[in-house]
Amino acid sequence: MKLFTKGLLLIAIPSVVELALLGVVFDTQERTAQAARWVDNSKQILYQSSAIVDPLLRQAARVRTAMVTGDASLIDRHAVWVELNDRLAKLDALVAETPAQAERVHSMRRAIDAYREQSVAISRALHEGRSLRSYISLETGELPEQIAVFREELAQFDAAASVLDVERSSALGERRELQQRALIAAAFGSMLIWAVTAFVFARGIGQRLEVLTDNAERLGSGRPLAAPLSGSDEIAALDAVLHQTDARLREAEAGQQALKTELESRARELAAVNEELRQETQDNEMFIYSVSHDLRSPLVNLQGFSRELHVSCDELDGLVGQARLPDNEARRMTQILDGDVRESLHYLRTAVARAAAIIDALLRISRAGRLEYQWQRVSVGRAVARVVDGLQGTIDQRAASVTVRELPPAWGDPAAVEQIFSNLIGNALTFLDPTRSGRIEVGALAPEPVDDSEPRAVRMRTYYVRDNGLGIPAAYLSKVFRAFQRLHADVASGDGIGLAVVRRTVERHGGRVWVESAEGAGSTFFVVLPEQPVRF
């Protein structure tokens, strides 16, 4: 049986019984309310019947007084009869469902109507001054015959109403007792039904859910699961899924362990390769340094030799001028000395100067990777201020303005940090747009949040150097930090090594550098440096 069917039965059966009990309770409650309404009806009848006689007796007294005094104004002609009619109408409505009592009310109305006619006749006789001998019995204090009939009917009416009130009150008491018993039975039956339902739920579903919960906890903690549950409901199906998941997790753990072992092996291999690469990089840097250093001596000799050749050519040119050679030979010697020899010397000296520049650039790159840094907290603001002071002549010459914002300190080598900003600011000055006023801004971005839960988390600061110069085409953005890459060669000379040195220096500080630029709008170089010591 499916879990939905079980739950539906557990809810439907008690609900049906509850509805039946509620039906019994509502029926007894309705019967009790009806009995209470009948009792209230009897009380109203008795109240109205007791109140109807007083106005009539007061009217009889006023008529008798009027007859004795001869004053017809004492007889109430209207108000008392309105009151009596109202009370009789209410009484008639209250006993409408009791024919015998309704007939008595009609008899009392006829008696009152007859007495009203007599009162009107007496009042008219008093006004007209006629004799009242026919009504002499009223002066002796005897009640009129109509009132006597009225009181007799009223007495029978009250007796019947009292008996009916007693019966109805007794019936109300019985109904209330029955209602109380029904409520107690309904409450007890409801408690019993839900107790049985809870027992069935705990026995049939609750225990199975406990086993399922325990298996889920075991699955979460990696412990073996209990035996699978029997049955074909959703709980058994979910328990089967948990067992399948447990089997798959164990297979995955075995596979993960194998992958972990392989990953550790690969990590060791990668560490060995990195160490080999580091050693090769160091060897390459040493080789570049050695070769560059060794090539400087021959280049110096070549520079000196070319200068000596230049001086010798000048002397030889003077000797040719002093010698008395034939004109043809003199012109030939002058053409050789001033043309081929001097041009060859110019090419030689240009090539030597170019080779010297390349060697110096290689030496700078090599030094950037080999220098021992003096790690300390660096005031970046002071470093930038020194760079701006050193470039003030170039700034004035280019008619540029340099704005330095507040710069937070960084962790690094003071000379290296100063060299980074010197290259970036110098590069910005070099490639300013000559058609507009140059503006260079140096500042820092707001610090990024750091996840303190990371054991190796380091707070970093991002600095920027922004200019409104020529900008960099999008196709060359990925090449600007490579060595010997030169853009806008027609604007300024250089060896294309400055930004490569910046990148190498920043990476040795554990940071990074990148550029955002739009051709014709300017460039912004971003440098990320640590704010606190970094573990390499």
XYZ file of C-alpha atoms in Angstrom, residues 27-507:
481
model
C -28.183 17.728 17.125
C -28.277 17.730 20.911
C -27.169 21.339 20.931
C -29.963 22.292 18.536
C -32.545 20.394 20.609
C -31.281 22.070 23.771
C -31.459 25.473 22.096
C -35.027 24.738 20.984
C -35.976 23.694 24.512
C -34.377 26.877 25.845
C -36.441 28.918 23.384
C -39.662 27.191 24.572
C -38.765 27.907 28.190
C -38.110 31.522 27.315
C -41.468 31.583 25.519
C -43.215 30.314 28.669
C -41.479 32.914 30.791
C -42.567 35.660 28.398
C -46.174 34.360 28.477
C -46.240 34.393 32.273
C -44.727 37.873 32.344
C -47.209 39.293 29.851
C -50.185 37.616 31.571
C -49.152 38.982 34.966
C -48.769 42.483 33.591
C -52.056 42.674 31.699
C -54.430 42.748 34.681
C -53.043 45.855 36.390
C -54.015 48.402 33.676
C -57.549 46.935 33.604
C -57.974 47.190 37.380
C -56.694 50.770 37.354
C -59.229 51.629 34.646
C -62.051 50.064 36.749
C -60.991 52.186 39.709
C -61.003 55.368 37.604
C -64.502 54.575 36.243
C -65.846 54.007 39.749
C -64.303 57.285 40.962
C -65.722 59.168 37.978
C -69.204 57.788 38.792
C -68.900 58.890 42.416
C -67.547 62.353 41.654
C -69.409 62.865 38.393
C -66.126 63.851 36.667
C -65.991 62.143 33.253
C -62.411 63.359 32.648
C -61.107 60.691 35.032
C -62.035 57.939 32.619
C -59.058 57.219 30.268
C -60.504 56.839 26.845
C -57.446 55.882 24.835
C -54.105 55.167 26.536
C -55.176 52.244 28.687
C -56.891 50.505 25.798
C -53.786 50.909 23.576
C -51.656 49.344 26.321
C -54.133 46.474 26.812
C -54.335 45.832 23.066
C -50.507 45.742 22.809
C -50.158 43.289 25.650
C -52.963 41.064 24.291
C -51.320 41.143 20.835
C -47.978 40.051 22.319
C -49.687 37.358 24.350
C -51.589 36.171 21.296
C -48.308 35.902 19.321
C -46.624 33.969 22.132
C -49.389 31.334 22.342
C -50.029 31.068 18.605
C -48.836 27.428 18.619
C -51.131 26.513 21.580
C -54.774 26.559 20.384
C -56.370 26.299 23.861
C -54.312 29.203 25.176
C -55.001 31.213 22.035
C -58.759 30.712 22.566
C -58.444 31.978 26.149
C -56.624 35.075 24.871
C -59.511 35.694 22.445
C -62.007 35.331 25.318
C -60.047 37.871 27.372
C -60.009 40.243 24.389
C -63.843 39.963 24.071
C -64.249 40.695 27.778
C -62.027 43.732 27.577
C -63.805 44.994 24.481
C -67.150 44.653 26.305
C -65.859 46.508 29.339
C -64.448 49.225 27.057
C -67.906 49.753 25.533
C -69.367 50.020 29.043
C -66.713 52.578 30.073
C -67.427 54.638 26.972
C -71.137 54.548 27.729
C -70.580 55.706 31.336
C -68.276 58.530 30.139
C -70.855 59.644 27.586
C -73.658 59.598 30.242
C -71.565 61.714 32.596
C -70.931 64.248 29.840
C -74.612 64.412 28.956
C -75.764 64.488 32.600
C -77.906 61.404 32.268
C -78.780 59.053 35.176
C -76.370 56.196 35.969
C -78.901 53.973 37.787
C -78.288 51.141 35.394
C -74.674 51.098 36.516
C -75.384 51.564 40.279
C -73.800 48.225 41.094
C -70.419 49.627 39.979
C -70.489 52.269 42.722
C -70.728 49.643 45.484
C -67.221 48.359 44.687
C -68.200 45.190 42.868
C -66.106 44.370 39.825
C -67.851 44.622 36.493
C -69.015 41.337 35.026
C -66.625 41.740 32.065
C -63.618 42.091 34.357
C -64.733 39.058 36.343
C -64.913 37.031 33.122
C -61.505 38.396 32.124
C -59.921 37.413 35.432
C -61.432 33.924 35.292
C -60.045 33.374 31.804
C -56.711 34.839 32.898
C -56.551 32.527 35.889
C -57.113 29.479 33.678
C -54.563 30.857 31.221
C -51.916 31.330 33.958
C -52.548 27.852 35.347
C -52.054 26.254 31.936
C -49.001 28.427 31.228
C -47.439 27.520 34.564
C -47.933 23.813 33.928
C -46.428 24.211 30.454
C -43.505 26.205 31.880
C -42.766 23.461 34.379
C -42.849 20.852 31.651
C -40.639 22.868 29.361
C -38.154 23.669 32.137
C -37.936 19.995 32.984
C -37.409 19.129 29.326
C -34.665 21.806 29.091
C -32.877 20.298 32.068
C -32.990 16.884 30.465
C -31.719 18.274 27.167
C -28.840 20.071 28.844
C -27.859 16.939 30.709
C -28.031 15.004 27.459
C -25.965 17.694 25.739
C -23.310 17.528 28.449
C -23.141 13.758 28.120
C -22.856 14.072 24.335
C -20.018 16.585 24.653
C -18.177 14.366 27.122
C -18.685 11.343 24.877
C -17.544 13.297 21.812
C -14.419 14.590 23.558
C -13.544 11.183 24.943
C -14.292 9.496 21.615
C -12.173 12.066 19.752
C -9.263 11.537 22.117
C -9.613 7.786 21.791
C -9.771 7.933 17.999
C -6.691 10.144 17.684
C -4.845 8.031 20.244
C -5.542 4.956 18.128
C -4.537 6.892 15.014
C -1.283 8.013 16.630
C -0.576 4.462 17.731
C -1.199 3.117 14.232
C 0.943 5.905 12.722
C 3.800 5.288 15.167
C 3.627 1.554 14.607
C 3.132 1.540 10.852
C 4.904 4.734 9.689
C 6.754 6.373 12.577
C 9.088 3.459 13.224
C 9.860 3.172 9.528
C 10.600 6.908 9.361
C 12.955 6.541 12.341
C 14.821 3.781 10.515
C 14.921 5.956 7.391
C 16.229 8.952 9.382
C 18.860 6.769 11.039
C 20.003 5.486 7.656
C 20.214 9.060 6.366
C 22.374 10.053 9.360
C 24.539 6.986 8.849
C 24.912 7.909 5.185
C 25.940 11.445 6.135
C 28.529 10.235 8.657
C 29.879 7.460 6.454
C 28.744 4.579 8.681
C 27.223 1.336 7.348
C 23.443 1.450 6.837
C 20.894 -0.749 8.582
C 19.056 -3.532 6.726
C 16.733 -2.319 3.940
C 13.090 -1.746 4.877
C 10.434 -4.076 3.522
C 7.282 -2.957 1.775
C 6.302 -1.182 -1.415
C 5.533 2.310 -0.135
C 7.523 5.507 -0.658
C 9.465 5.042 2.596
C 10.784 1.689 1.413
C 11.580 3.219 -1.998
C 13.474 6.097 -0.389
C 15.365 3.674 1.850
C 16.335 1.713 -1.252
C 17.616 4.936 -2.815
C 19.695 5.611 0.309
C 21.252 2.139 0.045
C 21.974 2.689 -3.655
C 23.503 6.064 -2.845
C 25.634 4.459 -0.133
C 26.920 1.891 -2.609
C 27.701 4.572 -5.176
C 29.408 6.754 -2.571
C 31.636 3.865 -1.558
C 32.513 3.297 -5.193
C 33.151 7.030 -5.580
C 35.314 7.076 -2.453
C 37.385 4.247 -3.819
C 37.737 6.079 -7.112
C 38.487 9.337 -5.296
C 41.188 7.662 -3.270
C 42.734 6.329 -6.459
C 42.531 9.783 -8.049
C 44.001 11.342 -4.904
C 46.922 8.963 -5.035
C 47.436 9.755 -8.711
C 47.058 13.503 -8.041
C 49.675 13.363 -5.292
C 51.993 11.550 -7.675
C 51.344 14.170 -10.366
C 51.854 16.947 -7.804
C 55.238 15.527 -6.884
C 56.111 15.302 -10.570
C 54.908 18.879 -11.102
C 56.958 20.087 -8.135
C 59.999 18.382 -9.578
C 59.324 19.927 -13.011
C 58.829 23.358 -11.425
C 62.056 23.003 -9.541
C 63.773 21.967 -12.761
C 62.227 24.938 -14.571
C 63.274 27.261 -11.766
C 66.800 25.945 -11.965
C 66.796 26.265 -15.756
C 65.398 29.794 -15.507
C 68.107 30.685 -13.030
C 70.707 29.092 -15.291
C 69.299 31.029 -18.273
C 69.443 34.269 -16.326
C 73.003 33.529 -15.292
C 73.804 32.626 -18.888
C 72.228 35.848 -20.175
C 74.088 37.817 -17.544
C 77.405 36.106 -18.325
C 77.004 36.420 -22.090
C 75.885 40.030 -21.841
C 78.718 40.845 -19.479
C 81.286 39.036 -21.653
C 80.020 40.761 -24.809
C 80.436 44.189 -23.301
C 84.262 44.028 -23.497
C 84.404 43.273 -27.254
C 81.776 45.930 -27.866
C 83.796 48.457 -25.925
C 86.848 47.512 -28.007
C 84.805 47.842 -31.192
C 83.551 51.258 -30.103
C 87.113 52.368 -29.381
C 88.405 50.883 -32.644
C 85.665 52.615 -34.644
C 86.546 55.935 -33.011
C 90.243 55.385 -33.852
C 89.308 54.552 -37.429
C 87.235 57.720 -37.592
C 90.194 59.787 -36.321
C 92.553 58.019 -38.748
C 90.198 58.784 -41.608
C 90.197 62.446 -40.621
C 94.036 62.459 -40.524
C 94.280 60.582 -43.816
C 91.854 63.057 -45.357
C 94.127 65.891 -44.175
C 97.224 64.235 -45.588
C 95.545 63.741 -48.951
C 94.704 67.413 -48.988
C 98.292 68.384 -48.211
C 99.856 65.988 -50.732
C 100.306 67.234 -54.247
C 98.517 64.437 -55.999
C 97.088 64.602 -59.415
C 93.500 65.830 -59.431
C 92.103 62.482 -60.515
C 93.874 60.592 -57.748
C 92.998 63.274 -55.174
C 89.290 63.106 -56.073
C 89.430 59.318 -56.028
C 91.036 59.232 -52.554
C 88.575 61.834 -51.200
C 85.603 59.885 -52.606
C 86.845 56.680 -50.948
C 87.536 58.320 -47.589
C 84.400 60.498 -47.425
C 82.063 57.927 -49.011
C 82.692 54.252 -48.540
C 84.983 54.373 -45.476
C 82.962 56.905 -43.469
C 79.653 55.193 -44.384
C 81.033 51.841 -43.312
C 82.267 53.389 -40.061
C 78.792 54.890 -39.495
C 77.109 51.506 -39.982
C 79.677 49.896 -37.701
C 79.211 52.433 -34.908
C 75.366 52.263 -35.243
C 75.419 48.456 -35.032
C 77.751 48.577 -32.022
C 75.465 51.087 -30.254
C 72.408 48.929 -31.015
C 74.162 45.808 -29.727
C 75.196 47.689 -26.586
C 71.576 48.767 -25.997
C 70.351 45.190 -26.385
C 73.024 43.933 -23.996
C 72.066 46.596 -21.428
C 68.392 45.575 -21.762
C 69.279 41.917 -21.230
C 71.316 42.874 -18.186
C 68.358 44.842 -16.753
C 66.003 41.877 -17.246
C 68.546 39.571 -15.678
C 69.031 41.878 -12.699
C 65.215 42.111 -12.233
C 65.101 38.364 -11.658
C 68.302 38.021 -9.602
C 68.345 40.997 -7.268
C 67.944 40.248 -3.569
C 65.044 42.373 -2.344
C 65.040 44.118 1.020
C 61.489 43.333 2.130
C 59.833 46.037 4.224
C 56.796 48.283 4.347
C 57.203 50.802 1.530
C 55.631 54.252 1.449
C 54.355 54.208 -2.112
C 53.409 57.884 -1.870
C 56.995 58.903 -1.107
C 58.363 56.609 -3.839
C 56.054 58.172 -6.433
C 56.951 61.669 -5.185
C 60.657 60.932 -5.764
C 59.873 59.630 -9.257
C 57.872 62.759 -10.122
C 60.680 64.995 -8.804
C 63.200 63.119 -10.926
C 61.038 63.462 -14.056
C 60.077 67.093 -13.433
C 62.228 68.329 -16.300
C 60.529 65.979 -18.760
C 57.123 66.899 -17.320
C 57.811 70.601 -17.878
C 59.207 69.927 -21.330
C 56.058 68.035 -22.352
C 53.817 70.658 -20.667
C 52.075 67.841 -18.783
C 50.407 67.697 -15.373
C 50.855 64.814 -12.930
C 48.259 64.313 -10.183
C 49.138 61.999 -7.300
C 46.246 60.742 -5.168
C 46.530 59.233 -1.714
C 48.573 56.039 -2.022
C 48.491 53.404 0.752
C 51.734 51.636 1.693
C 52.742 48.274 0.224
C 55.050 45.430 1.194
C 58.111 45.073 -1.001
C 61.555 46.387 -1.915
C 61.712 50.231 -1.889
C 63.996 50.488 -4.911
C 61.977 47.961 -6.909
C 58.652 49.696 -6.119
C 60.152 53.044 -7.128
C 61.446 51.487 -10.367
C 57.944 50.152 -11.171
C 56.328 53.595 -10.969
C 59.326 55.247 -12.658
C 58.900 53.025 -15.716
C 55.098 53.469 -15.803
C 55.135 57.257 -15.365
C 58.059 57.621 -17.768
C 56.219 55.468 -20.293
C 53.099 57.666 -19.907
C 55.168 60.823 -20.491
C 56.810 59.297 -23.549
C 53.575 58.450 -25.308
C 51.478 61.527 -24.560
C 49.403 62.875 -27.424
C 51.140 66.038 -28.710
C 47.811 67.445 -29.947
C 46.365 67.971 -26.420
C 47.516 68.804 -22.915
C 48.935 65.775 -21.213
C 47.380 64.565 -17.938
C 48.758 61.755 -15.807
C 47.058 60.500 -12.651
C 48.527 58.121 -10.059
C 46.173 56.641 -7.457
C 44.855 53.524 -5.748
C 41.562 51.632 -5.865
C 39.494 50.732 -2.809
C 40.775 47.540 -1.131
C 39.033 44.297 -2.038
C 37.515 42.178 0.790
C 39.661 39.302 2.026
C 38.302 35.903 3.072
C 39.786 35.501 6.555
C 38.929 31.794 6.509
C 41.651 31.229 3.922
C 44.893 30.387 5.747
C 47.054 32.024 3.034
C 44.799 34.992 2.349
C 46.837 38.188 1.827
C 45.418 41.671 1.617
C 46.399 43.260 -1.699
C 46.246 46.885 -2.896
C 45.674 47.969 -6.477
C 47.461 51.069 -7.802
C 47.002 52.686 -11.190
C 48.774 55.101 -13.547
C 46.293 56.722 -15.946
C 47.123 58.994 -18.904
C 45.296 60.596 -21.817
C 48.022 59.752 -24.320
C 48.035 57.929 -27.638
C 46.596 54.709 -26.250
C 47.273 51.142 -27.350
C 45.465 49.316 -30.174
C 43.423 46.337 -28.964
C 45.503 43.921 -31.059
C 48.671 44.866 -29.118
C 47.296 44.783 -25.562
C 48.457 41.195 -25.016
C 52.017 42.050 -26.162
C 52.855 45.202 -24.230
C 54.562 43.369 -21.350
C 56.790 41.261 -23.589
C 60.457 42.118 -23.953
C 61.575 44.163 -26.990
C 57.979 45.019 -27.973
C 57.831 48.630 -29.213
C 54.674 50.507 -30.168
C 54.573 54.005 -31.654
C 58.223 53.692 -32.702
C 57.758 56.841 -34.777
C 56.920 58.883 -31.658
C 59.760 57.925 -29.309
C 62.821 55.743 -29.270
C 63.445 52.941 -26.805
C 64.420 49.323 -26.428
C 60.959 47.989 -25.429
C 62.203 46.542 -22.156
C 60.639 48.823 -19.506
C 57.211 47.181 -19.239
C 58.789 43.707 -19.268
C 60.905 44.737 -16.273
C 57.754 46.078 -14.570
C 55.949 42.770 -15.079
C 58.933 40.745 -13.801
C 59.326 42.961 -10.729
C 55.615 42.932 -9.854
C 55.442 39.134 -10.182
